[in-house]
mmCIF file of C-alpha atoms in Angstrom:
data_model
loop_
_atom_site.group_PDB
_atom_site.id
_atom_site.type_symbol
_atom_site.label_atom_id
_atom_site.label_comp_id
_atom_site.label_asym_id
_atom_site.label_seq_id
_atom_site.Cartn_x
_atom_site.Cartn_y
_atom_site.Cartn_z
ATOM 1 C CA ASP D 8 -45.178 -52.273 27.422
ATOM 2 C CA ALA D 9 -47.098 -52.199 30.327
ATOM 3 C CA GLY D 10 -50.885 -53.061 30.018
ATOM 4 C CA VAL D 11 -53.781 -51.982 32.071
ATOM 5 C CA THR D 12 -53.049 -50.860 35.544
ATOM 6 C CA GLN D 13 -55.694 -50.720 38.378
ATOM 7 C CA SER D 14 -55.372 -49.318 41.873
ATOM 8 C CA PRO D 15 -55.699 -50.183 44.648
ATOM 9 C CA THR D 16 -55.642 -53.910 44.428
ATOM 10 C CA HIS D 17 -57.878 -54.649 47.283
ATOM 11 C CA LEU D 18 -59.755 -52.744 49.376
ATOM 12 C CA ILE D 19 -62.172 -52.865 52.099
ATOM 13 C CA LYS D 20 -64.952 -50.114 52.942
ATOM 14 C CA THR D 21 -67.818 -49.878 55.110
ATOM 15 C CA ARG D 22 -71.539 -49.643 54.348
ATOM 16 C CA GLY D 23 -72.398 -45.916 53.370
ATOM 17 C CA GLN D 24 -68.313 -45.065 52.251
ATOM 18 C CA GLN D 25 -67.633 -43.750 49.246
ATOM 19 C CA VAL D 26 -64.824 -45.383 47.243
ATOM 20 C CA THR D 27 -62.563 -44.367 44.132
ATOM 21 C CA LEU D 28 -60.722 -47.139 41.888
ATOM 22 C CA ARG D 29 -58.646 -45.955 39.234
ATOM 23 C CA CYS D 30 -57.417 -47.343 35.928
ATOM 24 C CA SER D 31 -54.302 -46.481 33.534
ATOM 25 C CA PRO D 32 -55.056 -47.786 30.185
ATOM 26 C CA LYS D 33 -52.764 -49.752 27.563
ATOM 27 C CA SER D 34 -50.410 -47.584 25.860
ATOM 28 C CA GLY D 35 -51.960 -46.336 22.556
ATOM 29 C CA HIS D 36 -55.755 -47.177 24.064
ATOM 30 C CA ASP D 37 -58.129 -44.275 24.024
ATOM 31 C CA THR D 38 -61.376 -46.211 25.608
ATOM 32 C CA VAL D 39 -61.755 -47.285 29.448
ATOM 33 C CA SER D 40 -64.562 -49.283 30.215
ATOM 34 C CA TRP D 41 -65.674 -50.457 33.755
ATOM 35 C CA TYR D 42 -66.470 -53.788 34.909
ATOM 36 C CA GLN D 43 -68.668 -55.204 37.883
ATOM 37 C CA GLN D 44 -67.837 -59.059 38.545
ATOM 38 C CA ALA D 45 -69.091 -60.677 41.471
ATOM 39 C CA LEU D 46 -68.102 -63.750 42.667
ATOM 40 C CA GLY D 47 -68.945 -66.996 40.294
ATOM 41 C CA GLN D 48 -70.119 -64.427 37.735
ATOM 42 C CA GLY D 49 -69.538 -63.052 34.398
ATOM 43 C CA PRO D 50 -68.677 -59.360 34.195
ATOM 44 C CA GLN D 51 -71.398 -56.959 34.123
ATOM 45 C CA PHE D 52 -71.033 -53.507 32.215
ATOM 46 C CA ILE D 53 -70.764 -50.256 34.135
ATOM 47 C CA PHE D 54 -70.079 -47.689 31.565
ATOM 48 C CA GLN D 55 -67.463 -46.835 29.239
ATOM 49 C CA TYR D 56 -65.102 -43.417 28.564
ATOM 50 C CA TYR D 57 -64.284 -42.328 25.248
ATOM 51 C CA GLU D 58 -62.585 -38.664 24.815
ATOM 52 C CA GLU D 59 -63.320 -37.882 28.408
ATOM 53 C CA GLU D 60 -67.226 -37.869 27.865
ATOM 54 C CA GLU D 61 -69.284 -41.120 29.048
ATOM 55 C CA ARG D 62 -70.255 -42.791 25.537
ATOM 56 C CA GLN D 63 -72.471 -45.389 27.220
ATOM 57 C CA ARG D 64 -73.739 -46.640 30.584
ATOM 58 C CA GLY D 65 -75.082 -50.184 31.512
ATOM 59 C CA ASN D 66 -77.783 -50.857 33.974
ATOM 60 C CA PHE D 67 -76.161 -49.298 37.064
ATOM 61 C CA PRO D 68 -77.578 -46.743 39.541
ATOM 62 C CA ASP D 69 -76.581 -43.201 39.484
ATOM 63 C CA ARG D 70 -74.391 -44.291 42.922
ATOM 64 C CA PHE D 71 -71.999 -45.238 40.138
ATOM 65 C CA SER D 72 -69.959 -42.580 38.641
ATOM 66 C CA GLY D 73 -66.608 -42.212 36.828
ATOM 67 C CA HIS D 74 -64.361 -39.930 35.092
ATOM 68 C CA GLN D 75 -61.788 -40.087 32.064
ATOM 69 C CA PHE D 76 -58.764 -37.429 32.127
ATOM 70 C CA PRO D 77 -56.742 -36.348 29.070
ATOM 71 C CA ASN D 78 -54.333 -38.447 29.644
ATOM 72 C CA TYR D 79 -57.304 -41.546 29.115
ATOM 73 C CA SER D 80 -56.690 -42.752 32.456
ATOM 74 C CA SER D 81 -60.085 -42.880 34.209
ATOM 75 C CA GLU D 82 -61.405 -43.199 37.694
ATOM 76 C CA LEU D 83 -64.629 -44.889 39.052
ATOM 77 C CA ASN D 84 -66.497 -43.659 42.182
ATOM 78 C CA VAL D 85 -69.006 -45.545 44.033
ATOM 79 C CA ASN D 86 -71.161 -43.197 46.569
ATOM 80 C CA ALA D 87 -73.137 -44.746 49.679
ATOM 81 C CA LEU D 88 -71.880 -48.403 49.569
ATOM 82 C CA LEU D 89 -73.914 -51.128 49.984
ATOM 83 C CA LEU D 90 -72.977 -54.589 51.131
ATOM 84 C CA GLY D 91 -74.032 -55.823 47.514
ATOM 85 C CA ASP D 92 -71.313 -53.686 45.961
ATOM 86 C CA SER D 93 -68.674 -56.022 47.192
ATOM 87 C CA ALA D 94 -67.094 -57.203 43.825
ATOM 88 C CA LEU D 95 -64.028 -57.341 41.707
ATOM 89 C CA TYR D 96 -63.859 -54.168 39.867
ATOM 90 C CA LEU D 97 -62.481 -54.741 36.051
ATOM 91 C CA CYS D 98 -61.052 -52.130 34.029
ATOM 92 C CA ALA D 99 -60.676 -52.967 30.063
ATOM 93 C CA SER D 100 -59.126 -50.661 27.743
ATOM 94 C CA SER D 101 -59.193 -50.687 23.724
ATOM 95 C CA LEU D 102 -58.795 -48.559 20.665
ATOM 96 C CA VAL D 103 -61.542 -48.763 18.478
ATOM 97 C CA ASP D 104 -63.315 -52.254 18.281
ATOM 98 C CA ASN D 105 -59.777 -53.662 18.374
ATOM 99 C CA GLY D 106 -60.769 -55.810 21.562
ATOM 100 C CA TYR D 107 -59.932 -55.249 25.065
ATOM 101 C CA THR D 108 -57.195 -55.228 27.634
ATOM 102 C CA PHE D 109 -58.388 -56.099 30.972
ATOM 103 C CA GLY D 110 -56.678 -55.078 33.925
ATOM 104 C CA SER D 111 -56.549 -57.461 37.084
ATOM 105 C CA GLY D 112 -59.289 -55.935 39.156
ATOM 106 C CA THR D 113 -59.799 -54.089 42.313
ATOM 107 C CA ARG D 114 -61.422 -56.119 45.051
ATOM 108 C CA LEU D 115 -63.765 -54.110 46.885
ATOM 109 C CA THR D 116 -65.232 -55.501 49.956
ATOM 110 C CA VAL D 117 -68.034 -53.678 51.775
ATOM 111 C CA VAL D 118 -68.634 -54.582 55.321
ATOM 112 C CA GLY S 23 -82.069 -58.576 23.501
ATOM 113 C CA ASN S 24 -78.347 -60.058 23.179
ATOM 114 C CA SER S 25 -77.193 -63.052 25.300
ATOM 115 C CA VAL S 26 -74.753 -65.599 25.912
ATOM 116 C CA THR S 27 -74.906 -68.853 27.556
ATOM 117 C CA GLN S 28 -72.349 -71.157 28.647
ATOM 118 C CA MET S 29 -72.786 -74.959 29.958
ATOM 119 C CA GLU S 30 -72.614 -75.252 34.038
ATOM 120 C CA GLY S 31 -69.342 -75.797 35.227
ATOM 121 C CA PRO S 32 -66.970 -77.016 37.035
ATOM 122 C CA VAL S 33 -65.592 -79.366 34.155
ATOM 123 C CA THR S 34 -63.227 -81.480 36.027
ATOM 124 C CA LEU S 35 -60.498 -83.523 33.577
ATOM 125 C CA SER S 36 -57.336 -85.177 33.987
ATOM 126 C CA GLU S 37 -54.536 -83.897 32.195
ATOM 127 C CA GLU S 38 -54.422 -85.045 28.754
ATOM 128 C CA ALA S 39 -57.908 -85.266 28.516
ATOM 129 C CA PHE S 40 -60.154 -83.491 25.187
ATOM 130 C CA LEU S 41 -62.113 -80.705 26.489
ATOM 131 C CA THR S 42 -65.275 -78.780 25.318
ATOM 132 C CA ILE S 43 -66.844 -76.017 26.818
ATOM 133 C CA ASN S 44 -70.237 -75.146 24.975
ATOM 134 C CA CYS S 45 -71.512 -71.574 24.473
ATOM 135 C CA THR S 46 -74.482 -70.745 22.496
ATOM 136 C CA TYR S 47 -75.597 -66.840 22.099
ATOM 137 C CA THR S 48 -78.495 -65.087 20.823
ATOM 138 C CA ALA S 49 -77.933 -61.592 18.832
ATOM 139 C CA THR S 50 -79.678 -59.376 16.624
ATOM 140 C CA GLY S 51 -77.366 -59.458 13.745
ATOM 141 C CA TYR S 52 -73.910 -61.078 13.097
ATOM 142 C CA PRO S 53 -71.946 -60.665 16.359
ATOM 143 C CA SER S 54 -67.914 -61.386 16.645
ATOM 144 C CA LEU S 55 -67.555 -64.045 19.146
ATOM 145 C CA PHE S 56 -64.469 -64.173 21.726
ATOM 146 C CA TRP S 57 -63.271 -66.489 24.338
ATOM 147 C CA TYR S 58 -61.570 -64.865 27.443
ATOM 148 C CA VAL S 59 -59.672 -66.556 30.152
ATOM 149 C CA GLN S 60 -59.346 -65.428 33.774
ATOM 150 C CA TYR S 61 -57.124 -67.342 35.984
ATOM 151 C CA PRO S 62 -57.085 -67.029 39.494
ATOM 152 C CA GLY S 63 -56.410 -63.411 41.033
ATOM 153 C CA GLU S 64 -56.299 -62.123 37.717
ATOM 154 C CA GLY S 65 -58.676 -60.224 34.954
ATOM 155 C CA LEU S 66 -59.206 -61.383 31.691
ATOM 156 C CA GLN S 67 -57.286 -62.047 28.881
ATOM 157 C CA LEU S 68 -58.422 -62.684 25.218
ATOM 158 C CA LEU S 69 -57.895 -66.251 24.045
ATOM 159 C CA LEU S 70 -59.561 -66.052 20.831
ATOM 160 C CA LYS S 71 -61.831 -64.665 18.689
ATOM 161 C CA ALA S 72 -64.079 -65.178 15.424
ATOM 162 C CA THR S 73 -65.521 -62.039 13.422
ATOM 163 C CA LYS S 74 -67.481 -64.062 11.011
ATOM 164 C CA ALA S 75 -69.411 -67.404 9.989
ATOM 165 C CA ASP S 76 -67.455 -70.598 9.690
ATOM 166 C CA ASP S 77 -64.408 -68.403 11.154
ATOM 167 C CA LYS S 78 -61.900 -70.069 13.427
ATOM 168 C CA GLY S 79 -60.360 -68.447 16.196
ATOM 169 C CA SER S 80 -57.158 -70.409 17.826
ATOM 170 C CA ASN S 81 -54.367 -69.854 20.195
ATOM 171 C CA LYS S 82 -52.599 -72.202 22.744
ATOM 172 C CA GLY S 83 -53.685 -75.081 21.246
ATOM 173 C CA PHE S 84 -57.482 -73.707 21.860
ATOM 174 C CA GLU S 85 -59.741 -73.908 18.776
ATOM 175 C CA ALA S 86 -63.479 -72.308 18.263
ATOM 176 C CA THR S 87 -65.722 -72.183 15.045
ATOM 177 C CA TYR S 88 -68.144 -69.790 14.731
ATOM 178 C CA ARG S 89 -71.330 -71.692 13.653
ATOM 179 C CA LYS S 90 -74.031 -69.547 12.399
ATOM 180 C CA GLU S 91 -76.866 -71.973 11.800
ATOM 181 C CA THR S 92 -76.381 -73.325 15.704
ATOM 182 C CA THR S 93 -75.197 -70.236 16.870
ATOM 183 C CA SER S 94 -72.828 -71.600 18.599
ATOM 184 C CA PHE S 95 -68.923 -71.112 19.943
ATOM 185 C CA HIS S 96 -67.893 -73.856 21.162
ATOM 186 C CA LEU S 97 -64.170 -74.319 22.839
ATOM 187 C CA GLU S 98 -62.320 -77.264 22.424
ATOM 188 C CA LYS S 99 -58.651 -78.558 23.152
ATOM 189 C CA GLY S 100 -57.374 -81.987 22.366
ATOM 190 C CA SER S 101 -55.176 -82.378 25.272
ATOM 191 C CA VAL S 102 -55.381 -80.136 28.527
ATOM 192 C CA GLN S 103 -52.660 -79.499 31.158
ATOM 193 C CA VAL S 104 -53.111 -78.243 34.881
ATOM 194 C CA SER S 105 -52.069 -74.937 33.787
ATOM 195 C CA ASP S 106 -55.134 -74.477 31.715
ATOM 196 C CA SER S 107 -57.182 -74.417 35.277
ATOM 197 C CA ALA S 108 -58.778 -71.188 34.983
ATOM 198 C CA VAL S 109 -62.702 -69.732 34.266
ATOM 199 C CA TYR S 110 -63.653 -69.373 30.407
ATOM 200 C CA PHE S 111 -65.820 -66.679 29.216
ATOM 201 C CA CYS S 112 -67.736 -66.517 26.042
ATOM 202 C CA ALA S 113 -68.500 -63.370 24.695
ATOM 203 C CA LEU S 114 -70.121 -61.625 21.524
ATOM 204 C CA LEU S 115 -69.731 -58.180 20.218
ATOM 205 C CA LEU S 116 -72.491 -56.643 17.616
ATOM 206 C CA GLY S 117 -70.837 -54.224 14.888
ATOM 207 C CA GLY S 118 -71.297 -50.588 15.591
ATOM 208 C CA SER S 119 -71.393 -51.189 19.296
ATOM 209 C CA TYR S 120 -68.593 -50.688 21.426
ATOM 210 C CA ILE S 121 -69.583 -53.211 24.131
ATOM 211 C CA PRO S 122 -69.282 -56.831 24.539
ATOM 212 C CA THR S 123 -71.795 -58.991 26.184
ATOM 213 C CA PHE S 124 -70.312 -62.094 28.363
ATOM 214 C CA GLY S 125 -71.559 -65.104 29.401
ATOM 215 C CA ARG S 126 -71.308 -66.290 33.383
ATOM 216 C CA GLY S 127 -68.154 -68.540 32.998
ATOM 217 C CA THR S 128 -67.322 -71.878 33.060
ATOM 218 C CA SER S 129 -64.550 -72.964 35.743
ATOM 219 C CA LEU S 130 -61.959 -75.803 34.181
ATOM 220 C CA ILE S 131 -60.041 -77.875 36.594
ATOM 221 C CA VAL S 132 -57.707 -80.376 35.410
ATOM 222 C CA HIS S 133 -56.152 -82.522 37.681
ATOM 223 C CA PRO S 134 -52.540 -84.161 37.161
#
């Protein structure tokens, strides 16, 4: 049983560009959450998707947007990249409140 | 608001030493508490959890007891191994919320 799958694993982008990160949840999970983890910090909540709708959002600007597809997979889009967006982006899936399963993350570097 | 405070790292120990990583929380209500572990280059893995006061979560030799009176959930292990080297995150989840709040993480380095 595959866990949470994220792609790509690493990515380098230039300031001002746009990026799309992808996540496939664990089989049977219907909720996907995205987190940003800066170096040496804990994960910061970006938003959560359930039933293809954004259910809750953290304190991130509108440059961060997302989508959930009917098969529960999800995308995170970031526009107008800044150097400060460099981080590990984690996707976590869950079913109701039965605990999160995290993917290995996408390491984004903005130069 | 809700928050989790962990002890600063890194915590450096020799193999077979006793481990304690402190975690305290502030919450409006009675949260569930979690410890996650992150190995280098990987995502977070749930290590253990406790859902009510005086519950003890345990897994792989690690233990943590939910102490409501001290709002704490300290992680302990009697004898650490080199393979335990990782970053440990304490987190809380309030009933009715879907989003856990994480601490900043504590790095553990175990030397042979």
